[in-house]
Structures are given as structure tokens and as C-alpha cells.
PDB file of C-alpha atoms in Angstrom:
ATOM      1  CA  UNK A   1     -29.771 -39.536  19.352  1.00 81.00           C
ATOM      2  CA  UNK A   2     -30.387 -35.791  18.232  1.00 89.00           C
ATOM      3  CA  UNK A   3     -27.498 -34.053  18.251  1.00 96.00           C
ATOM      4  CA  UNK A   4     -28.774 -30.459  17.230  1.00 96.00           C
ATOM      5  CA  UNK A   5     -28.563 -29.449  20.481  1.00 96.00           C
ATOM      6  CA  UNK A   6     -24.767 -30.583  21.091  1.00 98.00           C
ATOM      7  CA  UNK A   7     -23.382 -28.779  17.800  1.00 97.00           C
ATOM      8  CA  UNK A   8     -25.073 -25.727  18.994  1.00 97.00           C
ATOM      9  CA  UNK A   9     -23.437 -26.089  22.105  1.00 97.00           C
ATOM     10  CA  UNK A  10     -20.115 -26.644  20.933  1.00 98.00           C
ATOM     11  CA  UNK A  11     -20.547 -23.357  18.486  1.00 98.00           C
ATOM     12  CA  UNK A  12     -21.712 -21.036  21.390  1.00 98.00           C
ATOM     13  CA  UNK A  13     -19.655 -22.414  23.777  1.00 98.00           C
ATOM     14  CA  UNK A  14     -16.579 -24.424  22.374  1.00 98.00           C
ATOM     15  CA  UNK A  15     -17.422 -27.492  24.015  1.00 98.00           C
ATOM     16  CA  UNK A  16     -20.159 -29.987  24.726  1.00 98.00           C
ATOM     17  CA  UNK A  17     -20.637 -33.767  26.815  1.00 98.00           C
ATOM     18  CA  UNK A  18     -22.755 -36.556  25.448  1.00 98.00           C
ATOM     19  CA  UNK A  19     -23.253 -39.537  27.785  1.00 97.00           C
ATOM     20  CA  UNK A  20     -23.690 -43.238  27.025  1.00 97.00           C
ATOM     21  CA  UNK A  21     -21.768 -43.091  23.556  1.00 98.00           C
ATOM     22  CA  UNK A  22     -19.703 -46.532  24.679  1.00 98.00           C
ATOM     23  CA  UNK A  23     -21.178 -49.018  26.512  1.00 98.00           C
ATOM     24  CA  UNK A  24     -19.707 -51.025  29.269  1.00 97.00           C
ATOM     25  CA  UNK A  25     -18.711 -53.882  27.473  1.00 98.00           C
ATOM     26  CA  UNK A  26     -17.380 -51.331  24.345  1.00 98.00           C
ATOM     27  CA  UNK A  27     -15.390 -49.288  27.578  1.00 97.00           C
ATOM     28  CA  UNK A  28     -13.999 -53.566  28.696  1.00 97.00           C
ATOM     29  CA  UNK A  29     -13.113 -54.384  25.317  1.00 96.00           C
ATOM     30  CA  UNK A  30     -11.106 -51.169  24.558  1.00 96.00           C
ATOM     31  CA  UNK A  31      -9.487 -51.819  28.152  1.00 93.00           C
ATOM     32  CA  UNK A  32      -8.543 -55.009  27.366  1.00 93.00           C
ATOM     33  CA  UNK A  33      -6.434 -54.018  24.134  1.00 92.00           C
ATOM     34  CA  UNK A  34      -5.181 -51.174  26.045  1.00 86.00           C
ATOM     35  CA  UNK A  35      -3.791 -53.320  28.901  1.00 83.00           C
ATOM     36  CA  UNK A  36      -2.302 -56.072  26.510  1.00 82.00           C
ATOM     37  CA  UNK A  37      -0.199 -53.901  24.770  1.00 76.00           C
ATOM     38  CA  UNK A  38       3.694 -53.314  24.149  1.00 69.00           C
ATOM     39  CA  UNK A  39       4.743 -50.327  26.229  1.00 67.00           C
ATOM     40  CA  UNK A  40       8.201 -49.727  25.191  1.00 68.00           C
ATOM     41  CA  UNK A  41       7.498 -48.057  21.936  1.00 66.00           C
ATOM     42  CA  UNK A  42       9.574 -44.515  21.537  1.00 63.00           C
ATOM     43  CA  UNK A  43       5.953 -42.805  20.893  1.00 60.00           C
ATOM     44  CA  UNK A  44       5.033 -44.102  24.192  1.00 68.00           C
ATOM     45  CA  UNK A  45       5.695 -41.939  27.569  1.00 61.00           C
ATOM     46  CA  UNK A  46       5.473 -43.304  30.481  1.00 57.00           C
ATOM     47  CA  UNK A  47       6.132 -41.970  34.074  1.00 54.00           C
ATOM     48  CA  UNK A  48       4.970 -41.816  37.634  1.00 50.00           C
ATOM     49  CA  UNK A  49       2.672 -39.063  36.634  1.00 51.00           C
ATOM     50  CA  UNK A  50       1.282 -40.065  33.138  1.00 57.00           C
ATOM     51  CA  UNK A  51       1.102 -42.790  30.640  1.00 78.00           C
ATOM     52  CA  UNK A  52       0.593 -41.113  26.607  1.00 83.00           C
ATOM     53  CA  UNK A  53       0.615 -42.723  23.846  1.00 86.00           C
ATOM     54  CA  UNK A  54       0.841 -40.327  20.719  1.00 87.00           C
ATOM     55  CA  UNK A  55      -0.348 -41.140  17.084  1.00 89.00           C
ATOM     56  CA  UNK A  56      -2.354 -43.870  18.918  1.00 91.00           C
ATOM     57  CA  UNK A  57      -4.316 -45.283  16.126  1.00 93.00           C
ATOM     58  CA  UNK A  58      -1.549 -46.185  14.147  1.00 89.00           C
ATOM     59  CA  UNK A  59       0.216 -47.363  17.239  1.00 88.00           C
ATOM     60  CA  UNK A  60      -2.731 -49.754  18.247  1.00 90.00           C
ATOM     61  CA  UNK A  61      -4.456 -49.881  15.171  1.00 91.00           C
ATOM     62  CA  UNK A  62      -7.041 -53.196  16.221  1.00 92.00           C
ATOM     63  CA  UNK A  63      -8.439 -50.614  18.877  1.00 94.00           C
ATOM     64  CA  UNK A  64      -9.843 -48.312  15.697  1.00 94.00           C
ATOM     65  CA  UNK A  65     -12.828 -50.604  15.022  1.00 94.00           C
ATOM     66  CA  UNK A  66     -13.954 -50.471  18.804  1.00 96.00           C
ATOM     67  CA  UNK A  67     -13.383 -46.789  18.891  1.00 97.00           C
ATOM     68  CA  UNK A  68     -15.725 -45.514  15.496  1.00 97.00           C
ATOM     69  CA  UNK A  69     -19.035 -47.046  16.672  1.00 97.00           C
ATOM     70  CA  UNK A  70     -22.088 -45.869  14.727  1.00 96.00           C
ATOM     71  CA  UNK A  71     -22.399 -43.239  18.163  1.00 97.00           C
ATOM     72  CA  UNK A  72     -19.232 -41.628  17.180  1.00 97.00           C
ATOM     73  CA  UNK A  73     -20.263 -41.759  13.239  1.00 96.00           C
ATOM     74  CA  UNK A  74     -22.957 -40.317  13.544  1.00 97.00           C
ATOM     75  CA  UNK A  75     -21.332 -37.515  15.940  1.00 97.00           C
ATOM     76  CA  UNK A  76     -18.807 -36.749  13.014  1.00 97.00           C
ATOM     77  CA  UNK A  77     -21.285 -36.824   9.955  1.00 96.00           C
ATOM     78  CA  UNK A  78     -23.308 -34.928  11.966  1.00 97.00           C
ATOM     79  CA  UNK A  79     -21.782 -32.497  14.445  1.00 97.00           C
ATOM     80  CA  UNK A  80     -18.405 -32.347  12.331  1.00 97.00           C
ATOM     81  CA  UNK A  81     -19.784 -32.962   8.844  1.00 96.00           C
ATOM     82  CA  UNK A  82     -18.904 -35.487   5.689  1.00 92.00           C
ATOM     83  CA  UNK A  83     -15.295 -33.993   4.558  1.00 94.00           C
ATOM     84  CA  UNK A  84     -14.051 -34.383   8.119  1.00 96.00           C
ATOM     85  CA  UNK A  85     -10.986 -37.273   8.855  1.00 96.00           C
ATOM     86  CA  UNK A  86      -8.587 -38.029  11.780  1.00 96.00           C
ATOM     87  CA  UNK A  87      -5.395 -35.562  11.943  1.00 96.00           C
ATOM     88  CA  UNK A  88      -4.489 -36.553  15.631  1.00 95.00           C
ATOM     89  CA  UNK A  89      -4.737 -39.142  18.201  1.00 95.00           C
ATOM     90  CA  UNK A  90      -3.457 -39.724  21.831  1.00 92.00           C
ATOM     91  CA  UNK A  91      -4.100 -41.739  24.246  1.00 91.00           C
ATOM     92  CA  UNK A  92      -3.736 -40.507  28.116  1.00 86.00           C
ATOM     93  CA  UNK A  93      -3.819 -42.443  31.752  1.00 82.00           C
ATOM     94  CA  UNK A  94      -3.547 -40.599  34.462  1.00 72.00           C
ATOM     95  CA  UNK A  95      -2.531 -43.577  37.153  1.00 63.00           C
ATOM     96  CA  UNK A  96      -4.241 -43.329  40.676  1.00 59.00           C
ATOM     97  CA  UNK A  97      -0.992 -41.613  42.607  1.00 59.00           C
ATOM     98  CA  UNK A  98      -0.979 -38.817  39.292  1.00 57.00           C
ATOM     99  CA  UNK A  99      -0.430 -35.416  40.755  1.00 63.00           C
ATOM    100  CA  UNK A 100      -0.339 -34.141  37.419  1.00 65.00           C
ATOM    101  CA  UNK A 101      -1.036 -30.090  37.089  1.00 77.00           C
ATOM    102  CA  UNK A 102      -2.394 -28.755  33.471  1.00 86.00           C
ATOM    103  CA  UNK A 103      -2.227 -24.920  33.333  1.00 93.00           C
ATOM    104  CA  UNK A 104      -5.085 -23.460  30.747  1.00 96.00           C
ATOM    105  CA  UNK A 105      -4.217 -23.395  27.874  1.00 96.00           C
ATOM    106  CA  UNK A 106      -5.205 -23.074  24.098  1.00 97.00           C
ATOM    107  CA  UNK A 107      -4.112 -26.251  21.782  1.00 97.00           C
ATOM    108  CA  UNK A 108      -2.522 -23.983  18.942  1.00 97.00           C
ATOM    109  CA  UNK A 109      -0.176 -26.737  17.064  1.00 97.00           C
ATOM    110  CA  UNK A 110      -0.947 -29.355  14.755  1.00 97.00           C
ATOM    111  CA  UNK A 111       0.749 -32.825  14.039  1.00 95.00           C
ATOM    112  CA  UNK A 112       2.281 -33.159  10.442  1.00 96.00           C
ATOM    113  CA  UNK A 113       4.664 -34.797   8.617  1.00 92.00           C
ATOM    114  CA  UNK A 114       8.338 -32.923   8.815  1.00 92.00           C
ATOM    115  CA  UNK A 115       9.333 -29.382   8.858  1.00 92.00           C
ATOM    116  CA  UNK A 116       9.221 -27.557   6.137  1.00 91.00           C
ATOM    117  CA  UNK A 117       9.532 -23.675   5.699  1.00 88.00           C
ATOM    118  CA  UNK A 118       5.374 -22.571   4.877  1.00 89.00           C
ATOM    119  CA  UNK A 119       4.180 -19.354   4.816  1.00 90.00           C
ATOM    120  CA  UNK A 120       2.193 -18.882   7.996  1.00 93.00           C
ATOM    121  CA  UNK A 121       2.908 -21.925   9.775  1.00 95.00           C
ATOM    122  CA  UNK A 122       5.373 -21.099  12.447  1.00 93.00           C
ATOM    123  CA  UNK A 123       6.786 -22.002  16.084  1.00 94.00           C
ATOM    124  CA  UNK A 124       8.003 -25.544  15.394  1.00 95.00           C
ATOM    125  CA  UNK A 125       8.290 -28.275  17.789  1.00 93.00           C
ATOM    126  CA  UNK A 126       9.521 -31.757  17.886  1.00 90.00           C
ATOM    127  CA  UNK A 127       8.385 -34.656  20.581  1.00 79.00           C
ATOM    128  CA  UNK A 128       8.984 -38.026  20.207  1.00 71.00           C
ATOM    129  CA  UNK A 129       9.708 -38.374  16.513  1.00 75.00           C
ATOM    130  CA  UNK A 130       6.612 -35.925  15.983  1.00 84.00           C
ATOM    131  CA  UNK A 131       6.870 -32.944  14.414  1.00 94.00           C
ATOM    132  CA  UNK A 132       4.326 -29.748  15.782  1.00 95.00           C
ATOM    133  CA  UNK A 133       3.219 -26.784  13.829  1.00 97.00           C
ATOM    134  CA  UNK A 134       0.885 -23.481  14.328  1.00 97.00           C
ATOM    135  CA  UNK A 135      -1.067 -23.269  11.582  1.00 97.00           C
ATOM    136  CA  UNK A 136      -3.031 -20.145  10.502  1.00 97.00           C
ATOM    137  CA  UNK A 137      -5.971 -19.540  12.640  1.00 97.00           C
ATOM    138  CA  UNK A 138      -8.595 -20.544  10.140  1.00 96.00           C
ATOM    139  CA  UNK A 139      -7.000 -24.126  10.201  1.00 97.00           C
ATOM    140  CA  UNK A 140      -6.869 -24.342  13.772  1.00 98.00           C
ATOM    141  CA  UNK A 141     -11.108 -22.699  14.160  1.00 97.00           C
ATOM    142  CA  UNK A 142     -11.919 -25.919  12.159  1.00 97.00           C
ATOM    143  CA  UNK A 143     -10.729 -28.662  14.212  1.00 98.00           C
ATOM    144  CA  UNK A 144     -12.768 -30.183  16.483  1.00 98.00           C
ATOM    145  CA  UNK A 145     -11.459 -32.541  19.224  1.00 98.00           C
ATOM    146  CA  UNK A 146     -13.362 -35.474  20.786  1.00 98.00           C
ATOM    147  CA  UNK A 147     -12.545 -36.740  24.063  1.00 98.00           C
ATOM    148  CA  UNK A 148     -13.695 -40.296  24.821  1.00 98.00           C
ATOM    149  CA  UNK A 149     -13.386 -41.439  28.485  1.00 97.00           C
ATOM    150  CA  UNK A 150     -12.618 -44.744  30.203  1.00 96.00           C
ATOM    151  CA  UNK A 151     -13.022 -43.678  33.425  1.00 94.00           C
ATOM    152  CA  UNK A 152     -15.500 -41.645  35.382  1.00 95.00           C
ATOM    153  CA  UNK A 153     -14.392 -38.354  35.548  1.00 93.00           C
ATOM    154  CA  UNK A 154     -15.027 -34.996  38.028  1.00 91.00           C
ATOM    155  CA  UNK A 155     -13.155 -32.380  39.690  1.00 88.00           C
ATOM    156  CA  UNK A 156     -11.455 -34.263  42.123  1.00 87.00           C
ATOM    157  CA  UNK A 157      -9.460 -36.636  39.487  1.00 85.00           C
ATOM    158  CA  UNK A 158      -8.894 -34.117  36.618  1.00 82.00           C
ATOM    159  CA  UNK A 159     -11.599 -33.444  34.807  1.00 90.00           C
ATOM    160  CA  UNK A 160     -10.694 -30.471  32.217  1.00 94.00           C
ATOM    161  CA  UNK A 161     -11.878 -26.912  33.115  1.00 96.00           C
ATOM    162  CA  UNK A 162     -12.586 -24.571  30.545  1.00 98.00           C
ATOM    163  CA  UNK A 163     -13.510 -21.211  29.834  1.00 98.00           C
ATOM    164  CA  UNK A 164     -16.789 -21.068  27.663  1.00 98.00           C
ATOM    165  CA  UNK A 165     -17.074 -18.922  24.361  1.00 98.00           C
ATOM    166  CA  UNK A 166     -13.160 -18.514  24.902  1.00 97.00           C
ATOM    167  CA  UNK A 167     -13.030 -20.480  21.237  1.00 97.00           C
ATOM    168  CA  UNK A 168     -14.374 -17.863  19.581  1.00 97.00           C
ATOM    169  CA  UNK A 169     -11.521 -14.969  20.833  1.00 96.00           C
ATOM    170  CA  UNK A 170      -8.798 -15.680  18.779  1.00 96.00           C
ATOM    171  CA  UNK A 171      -5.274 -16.605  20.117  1.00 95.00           C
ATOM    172  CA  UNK A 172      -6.530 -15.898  23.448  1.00 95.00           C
ATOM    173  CA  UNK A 173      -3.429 -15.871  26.009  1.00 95.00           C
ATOM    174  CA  UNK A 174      -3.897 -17.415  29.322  1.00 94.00           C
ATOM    175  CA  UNK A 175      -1.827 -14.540  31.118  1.00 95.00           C
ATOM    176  CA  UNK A 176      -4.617 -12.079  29.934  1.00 94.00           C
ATOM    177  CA  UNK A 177      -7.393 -13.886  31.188  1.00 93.00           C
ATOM    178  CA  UNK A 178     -10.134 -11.537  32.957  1.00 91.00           C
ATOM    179  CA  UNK A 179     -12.071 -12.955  35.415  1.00 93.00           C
ATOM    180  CA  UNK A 180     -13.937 -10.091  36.353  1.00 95.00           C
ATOM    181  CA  UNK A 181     -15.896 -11.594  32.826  1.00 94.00           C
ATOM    182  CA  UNK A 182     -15.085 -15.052  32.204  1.00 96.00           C
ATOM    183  CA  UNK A 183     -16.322 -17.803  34.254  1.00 96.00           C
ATOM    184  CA  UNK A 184     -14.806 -21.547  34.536  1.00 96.00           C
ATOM    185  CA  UNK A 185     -16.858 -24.657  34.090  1.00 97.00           C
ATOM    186  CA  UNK A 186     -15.677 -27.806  35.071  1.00 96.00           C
ATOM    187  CA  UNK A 187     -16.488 -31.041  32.424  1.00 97.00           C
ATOM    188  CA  UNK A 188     -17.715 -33.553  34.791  1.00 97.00           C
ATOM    189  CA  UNK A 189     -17.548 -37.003  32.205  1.00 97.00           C
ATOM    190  CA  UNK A 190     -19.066 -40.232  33.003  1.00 97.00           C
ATOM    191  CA  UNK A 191     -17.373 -43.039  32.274  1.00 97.00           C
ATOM    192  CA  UNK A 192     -18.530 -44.600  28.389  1.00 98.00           C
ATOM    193  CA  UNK A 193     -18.957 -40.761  27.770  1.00 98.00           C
ATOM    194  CA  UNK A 194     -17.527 -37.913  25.624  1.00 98.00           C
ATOM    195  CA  UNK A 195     -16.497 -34.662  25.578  1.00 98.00           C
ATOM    196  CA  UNK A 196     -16.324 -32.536  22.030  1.00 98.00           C
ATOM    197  CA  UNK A 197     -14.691 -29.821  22.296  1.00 98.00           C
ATOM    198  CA  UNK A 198     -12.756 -26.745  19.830  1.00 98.00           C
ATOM    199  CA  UNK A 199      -8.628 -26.959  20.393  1.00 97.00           C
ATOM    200  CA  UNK A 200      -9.321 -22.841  20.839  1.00 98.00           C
ATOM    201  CA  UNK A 201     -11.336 -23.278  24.061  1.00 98.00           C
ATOM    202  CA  UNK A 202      -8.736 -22.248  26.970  1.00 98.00           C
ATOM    203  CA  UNK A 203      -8.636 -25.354  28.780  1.00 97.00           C
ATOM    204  CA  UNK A 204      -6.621 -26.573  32.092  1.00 94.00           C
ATOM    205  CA  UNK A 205      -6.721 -29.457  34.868  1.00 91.00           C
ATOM    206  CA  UNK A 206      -6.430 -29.978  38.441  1.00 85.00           C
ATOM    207  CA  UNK A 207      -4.539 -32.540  40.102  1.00 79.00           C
ATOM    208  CA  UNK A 208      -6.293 -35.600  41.065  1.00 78.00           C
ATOM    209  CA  UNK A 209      -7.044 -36.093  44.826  1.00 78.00           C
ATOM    210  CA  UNK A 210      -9.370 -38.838  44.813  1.00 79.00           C
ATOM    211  CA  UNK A 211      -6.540 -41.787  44.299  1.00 74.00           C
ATOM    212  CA  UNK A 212      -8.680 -42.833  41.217  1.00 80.00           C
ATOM    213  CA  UNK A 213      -7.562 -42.938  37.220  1.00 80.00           C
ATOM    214  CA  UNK A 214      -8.539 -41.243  34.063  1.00 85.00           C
ATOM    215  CA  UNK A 215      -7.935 -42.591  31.108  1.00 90.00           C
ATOM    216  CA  UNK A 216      -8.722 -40.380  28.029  1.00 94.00           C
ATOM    217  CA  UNK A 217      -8.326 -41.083  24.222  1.00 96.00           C
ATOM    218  CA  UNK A 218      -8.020 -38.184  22.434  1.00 97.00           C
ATOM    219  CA  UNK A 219      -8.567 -37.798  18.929  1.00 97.00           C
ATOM    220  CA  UNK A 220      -9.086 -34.331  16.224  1.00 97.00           C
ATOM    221  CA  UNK A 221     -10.670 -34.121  13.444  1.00 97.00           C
ATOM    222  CA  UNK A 222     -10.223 -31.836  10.510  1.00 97.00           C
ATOM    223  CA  UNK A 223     -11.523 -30.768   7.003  1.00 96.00           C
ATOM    224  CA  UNK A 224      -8.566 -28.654   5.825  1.00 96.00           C
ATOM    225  CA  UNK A 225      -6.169 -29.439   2.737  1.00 93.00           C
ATOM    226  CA  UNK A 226      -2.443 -28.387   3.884  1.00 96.00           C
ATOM    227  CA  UNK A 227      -0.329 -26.574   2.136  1.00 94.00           C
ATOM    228  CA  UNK A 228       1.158 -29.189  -0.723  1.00 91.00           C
ATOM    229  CA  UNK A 229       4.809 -29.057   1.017  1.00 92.00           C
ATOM    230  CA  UNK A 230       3.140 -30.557   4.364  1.00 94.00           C
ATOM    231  CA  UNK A 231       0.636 -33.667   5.262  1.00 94.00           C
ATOM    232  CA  UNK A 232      -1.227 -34.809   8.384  1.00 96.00           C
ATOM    233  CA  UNK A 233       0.793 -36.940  10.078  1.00 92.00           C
ATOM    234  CA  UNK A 234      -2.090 -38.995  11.006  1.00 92.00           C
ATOM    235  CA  UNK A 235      -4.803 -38.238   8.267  1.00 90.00           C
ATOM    236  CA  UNK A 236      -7.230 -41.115   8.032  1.00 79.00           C
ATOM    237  CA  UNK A 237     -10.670 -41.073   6.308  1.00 68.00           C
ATOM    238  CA  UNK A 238     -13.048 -42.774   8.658  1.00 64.00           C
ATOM    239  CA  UNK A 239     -15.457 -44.880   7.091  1.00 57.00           C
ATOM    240  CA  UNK A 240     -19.101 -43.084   7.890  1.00 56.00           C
TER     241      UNK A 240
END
């Protein structure tokens, strides 16, 4: 698998898919765990509309074996690069009746430990027990996100829309967007499939009107030492 062409992608454009990284028995067995789990955890959300599970590796942590096949190795050592470890991981299933609505958006916060007073990290939140931070924009340039998919994915059950090259504007507010210049691409992703993709790509979904799921686990990656007063919630050095 040559992946030159992928981390070039991702550079000029902020985001990139790469079929067949799971096969179907990899996609079964990571189903399996997924539906033999306890639900009733506090970092677990459930509704009508959505089922998340947030800091999902440590929640489920016999799925993490399944999930780093020598696919998604190699796509870290060598789209990503050797420093880079797990800061963030969620898992998401949009059920069949979902009619849930993602505006676009920039992913501008990171997961750490507590809150803390830092110098440049600002606009605190708190969900479930997990505390949410915007780093400086250096931090948040160096994260890349990978998307792995369970499910078959296109417009009509919620594939993510993006804007390409929006990564590479900055804090780039969805209010200001011009599309007299900017274009939307839809990220059509095969089941067994992923999607890479910078947290500073504006990014949205559509509701789902097919009646079928998407499950998505969601997982960032980072290179970047915190400040000494604050950790990674979820740092984890993957075993290349």
C-alpha cells in the first residue's frame, strides 16, 4: 500500500479516504465486541438519535488490538510519522431512524486531564466527566484524525461533507463561509474503509434518509508535549 499519494492529499486538501484497510471479518469481529458490551457507563450517550461512546479505548480496551492492524500502522508511521500517539477516541452509531443534523464545523478543542489556568488554552468545556480545551493553533494544525467505518457510508446516511483546503485557513468560522469560492465534497466511505482527515477542515453532516446505520470510530492522533500543568486525557503510545 503506497501511501504518498494519501499524505499529499490530506496536506493539500485536509482530508483523504483509503479503502479496504479492515476486512470483513476485522469489520465482524470489532462488531461483535461492540454489540456485547455494557451500555450504562456515564461516558456512554445514548438516545434515539445517537449512540457515543467517548474515551473509547479505555472504555473497551480488548477492541484496541482489532483496531491497530499493520493497515493502520503503517498509515500512522507513515502518513502521521514515528512521535505520533492516541490523544482521543470516540466511538459513534448513528441507529437506522437517526435524524441527526451536524452543522460545519471546525474541531477546535482537545481532551485533557482537568482544568487548569494555561496561557493560551482557553474556552473550557466539560461533558461527561471530560474536560475540553482550545489549544493554540499550532497544537491543533498537528492533529490528525482517522475515521474508521463499520458501515457503508454516502450522502444519503451521513457521510461528512467538507470544505477542501479549509485546514489550512486558520480558525475559519462557519458563518463566514464564501461560497462564491469554496466548494463542498461529500466523503462517500465504504464499509472496512477510512477517512483521515485534519480537525481544521470545516466539516458538517446531513441527516440520514436511507433508514440505514453508520457506525464510526473516531480516533486523533498527536505529536505535541502539553504544557507541564496539563496531560492528554487519553495519550497512548501505539506500538508501530
Amino acid at each position: 500500500m503506497n501511501l504518498q499519494h494519501y499524505k499529499q492529499d490530506i496536506a493539500d486538501n485536509g482530508f483523504s479516504v483509503i479503502s479496504n484497510i479492515f476486512s470483513e471479518e476485522e469489520i465482524e469481529r470489532i462488531s461483535e465486541v461492540m454489540n456485547t458490551m455494557d451500555t450504562s457507563k456515564e461516558t456512554f450517550r445514548k438516545s434515539e438519535d445517537l449512540f457515543a461512546i467517548r474515551q473509547f479505548l479505555k472504555e473497551i480496551p480488548e477492541v484496541k488490538d482489532l483496531i491497530f492492524n499493520e493497515n493502520i500502522k503503517k498509515i500512522i508511521k507513515e502518513v502521521f510519522g514515528d512521535q505520533y500517539f492516541v490523544v482521543k477516541s470516540i466511538y459513534f452509531d448513528k441507529p437506522e431512524k437517526s435524524n441527526w443534523y451536524v452543522a460545519y464545523h471546525q474541531d477546535l478543542t482537545i481532551s485533557v486531564d482537568k482544568k487548569t489556568e494555561s496561557p493560551d488554552f482557553g474556552s473550557w468545556t466539560t461533558k461527561q466527566n471530560q474536560f475540553a480545551v482550545q489549544p493554540p493553533l499550532d497544537i491543533l494544525e498537528n492533529i490528525y484524525t482517522i475515521r474508521i467505518h463499520l458501515d457503508d457510508t454516502d450522502e444519503q446516511n451521513g457521510a461528512l461533507k467538507v470544505i477542501p483546503a479549509s485546514h489550512a485557513k486558520g480558525i475559519y468560522r462557519p458563518e463566514t463561509i464564501d461560497w462564491n469560492v469554496e466548494t463542498e465534497h461529500i466523503c462517500k466511505v465504504n464499509k472496512g474503509g477510512v477517512m483521515i482527515m485534519k480537525p481544521l477542515t470545516l466539516h458538517g453532516s446531513n441527516r440520514t434518509t436511507n433508514g440505514k446505520k453508520r457506525r464510526v470510530i473516531h480516533i486523533e492522533f498527536s505529536d505535541a508535549e502539553l504544557p507541564k500543568e496539563l496531560k492528554w486525557s487519553e495519550k497512548e503510545i501505539c506500538s508501530l
